[in-house]
Coordinates of C-alpha atoms in Angstrom, one line a residue:
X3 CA 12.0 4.4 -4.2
X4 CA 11.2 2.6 -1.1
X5 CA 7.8 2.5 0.2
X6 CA 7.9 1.2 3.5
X7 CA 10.2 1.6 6.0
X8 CA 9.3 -1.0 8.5
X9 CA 10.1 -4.6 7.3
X10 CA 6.8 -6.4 7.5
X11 CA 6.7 -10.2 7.4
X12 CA 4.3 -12.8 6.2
X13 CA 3.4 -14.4 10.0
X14 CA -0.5 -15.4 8.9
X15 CA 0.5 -18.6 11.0
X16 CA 0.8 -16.8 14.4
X17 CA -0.5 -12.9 13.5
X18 CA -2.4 -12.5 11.0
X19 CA -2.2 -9.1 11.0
X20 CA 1.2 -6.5 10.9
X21 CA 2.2 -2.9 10.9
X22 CA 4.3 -0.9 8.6
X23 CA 5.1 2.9 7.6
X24 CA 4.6 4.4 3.9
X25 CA 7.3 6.7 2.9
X26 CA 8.2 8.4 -0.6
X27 CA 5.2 9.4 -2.8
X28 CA 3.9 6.5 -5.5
X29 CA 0.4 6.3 -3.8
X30 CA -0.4 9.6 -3.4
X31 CA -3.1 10.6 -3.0
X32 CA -4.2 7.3 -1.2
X33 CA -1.0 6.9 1.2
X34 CA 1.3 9.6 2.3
X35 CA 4.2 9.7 3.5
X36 CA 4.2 8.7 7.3
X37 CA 1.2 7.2 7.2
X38 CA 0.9 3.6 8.9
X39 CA -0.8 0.8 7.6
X40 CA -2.7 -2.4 9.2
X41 CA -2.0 -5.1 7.1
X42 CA -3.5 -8.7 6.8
X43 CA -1.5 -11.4 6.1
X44 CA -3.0 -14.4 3.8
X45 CA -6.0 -12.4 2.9
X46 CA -7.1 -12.6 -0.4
X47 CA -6.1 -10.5 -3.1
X48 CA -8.4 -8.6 -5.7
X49 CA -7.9 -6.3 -8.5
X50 CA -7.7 -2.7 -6.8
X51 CA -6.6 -4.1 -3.9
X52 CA -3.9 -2.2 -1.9
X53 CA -1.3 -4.7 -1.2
X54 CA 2.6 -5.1 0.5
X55 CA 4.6 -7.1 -2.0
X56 CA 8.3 -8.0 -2.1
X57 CA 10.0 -5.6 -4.7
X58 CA 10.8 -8.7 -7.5
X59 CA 14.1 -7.3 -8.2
X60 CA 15.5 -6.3 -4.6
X61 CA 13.4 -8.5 -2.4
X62 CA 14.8 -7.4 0.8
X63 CA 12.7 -4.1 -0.2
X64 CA 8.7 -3.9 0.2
X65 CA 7.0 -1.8 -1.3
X66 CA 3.0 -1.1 -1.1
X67 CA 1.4 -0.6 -4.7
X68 CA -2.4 -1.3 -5.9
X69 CA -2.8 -4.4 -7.6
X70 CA -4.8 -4.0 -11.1
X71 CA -5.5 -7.3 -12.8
X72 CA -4.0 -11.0 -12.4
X73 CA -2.0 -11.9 -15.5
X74 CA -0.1 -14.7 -16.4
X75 CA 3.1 -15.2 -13.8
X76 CA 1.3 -13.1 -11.0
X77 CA 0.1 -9.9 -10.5
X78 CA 0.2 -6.0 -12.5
X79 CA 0.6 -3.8 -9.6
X80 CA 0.5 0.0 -10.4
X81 CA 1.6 3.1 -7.9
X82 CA -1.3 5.4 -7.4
X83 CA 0.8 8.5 -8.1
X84 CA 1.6 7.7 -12.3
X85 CA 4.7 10.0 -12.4
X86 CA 6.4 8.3 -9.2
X87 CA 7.0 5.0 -11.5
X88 CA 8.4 1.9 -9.5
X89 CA 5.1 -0.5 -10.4
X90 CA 4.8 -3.3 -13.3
X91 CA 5.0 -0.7 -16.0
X92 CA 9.3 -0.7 -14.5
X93 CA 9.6 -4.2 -13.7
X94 CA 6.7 -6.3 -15.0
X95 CA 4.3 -8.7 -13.6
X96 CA 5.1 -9.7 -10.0
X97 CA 5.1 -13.4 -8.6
X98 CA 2.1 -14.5 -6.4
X99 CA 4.4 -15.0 -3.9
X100 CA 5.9 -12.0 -3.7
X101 CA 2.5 -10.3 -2.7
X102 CA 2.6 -10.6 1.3
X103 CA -0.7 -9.0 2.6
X104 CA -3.5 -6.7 2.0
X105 CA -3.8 -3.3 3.8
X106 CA -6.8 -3.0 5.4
X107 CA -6.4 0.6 7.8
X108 CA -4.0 3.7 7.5
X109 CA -3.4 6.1 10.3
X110 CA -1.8 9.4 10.5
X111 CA 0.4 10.1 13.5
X112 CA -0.5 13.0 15.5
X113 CA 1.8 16.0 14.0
X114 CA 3.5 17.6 17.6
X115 CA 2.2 21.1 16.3
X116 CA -1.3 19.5 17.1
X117 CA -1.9 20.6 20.7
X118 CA -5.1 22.5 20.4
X119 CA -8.3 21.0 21.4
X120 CA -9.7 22.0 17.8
X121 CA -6.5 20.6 16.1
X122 CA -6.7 17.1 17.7
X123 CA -10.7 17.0 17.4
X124 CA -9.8 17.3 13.7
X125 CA -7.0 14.8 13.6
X126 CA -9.1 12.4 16.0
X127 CA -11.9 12.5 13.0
X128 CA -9.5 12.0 10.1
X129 CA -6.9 9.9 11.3
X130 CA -8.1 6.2 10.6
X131 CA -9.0 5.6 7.4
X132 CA -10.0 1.9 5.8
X133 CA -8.0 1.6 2.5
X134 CA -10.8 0.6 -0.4
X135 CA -9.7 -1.3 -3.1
X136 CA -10.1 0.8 -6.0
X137 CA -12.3 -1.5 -8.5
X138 CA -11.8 0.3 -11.6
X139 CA -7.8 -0.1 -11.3
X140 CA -7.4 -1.9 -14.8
X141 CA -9.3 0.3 -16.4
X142 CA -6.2 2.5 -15.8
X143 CA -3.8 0.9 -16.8
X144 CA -0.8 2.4 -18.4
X145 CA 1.2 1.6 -21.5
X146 CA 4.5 2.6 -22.0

């Protein structure tokens, strides 16, 4: 269940911005696996924002989730991907100050296999992607 694999700190007094690297499935089809993500510390958070938030039950563990509506005690995150669970609907609302940053980019790494001048024109032109907040997030919320 853990979503990134690069531990990404909250440094908005000296960088504002930090790096990290998605793996396992929850926001498919928005992050992949291996994607990276530009993150901005201390930016502020809006429903269908993708955030980086301290898991509130392991909090050496970050996970990146889409946050769907403030409630009271902090935020209703949800996964993207519904069947990979590990959002609010497992553990509830999560702390304000467990939310860390806001992703702002993803990248894909160049795949090795992608030598051809056609093959990196195409990964050149689909690589960086801006992460948009999804604005209709609470709308989609799910009960169990």
């Amino acid at each position: 269940m853990p979503e990134l694999s690069q531990e990404t700190e909250r440094g908005a007094g000296v960088v504002p911005f930090g790096l990290a690297e998605v793996t396992g499935p929850s926001m498919v089809p928005t992050l992949y696996h291996g994607d990276r993500l530009v993150v901005r510390y201390g930016a502020r958070i809006r429903p269908g924002d993708v955030v980086v938030l301290r898991h509130p039950f392991q909090q050496d563990l970050l996970v990146v989730k889409r946050a769907a509506e403030r409630r009271e005690g902090g935020w209703w995150v949800l996964a993207d991907n519904a069947w990979a669970g590990g959002d609010s609907t497992d553990y509830g609302t999560v702390p304000e100050e467990l939310v860390l940053a806001k992703v702002w980019f993803r990248y894909r790494p160049r795949r090795p296999v992608q030598r051809s001048g056609p093959a990196l024109v195409r990964w050149a032109l689909s690589a960086v992607r801006p992460v948009f907040a999804d604005r209709s997030a609470s709308r989609r919320l799910r009960a169990r």
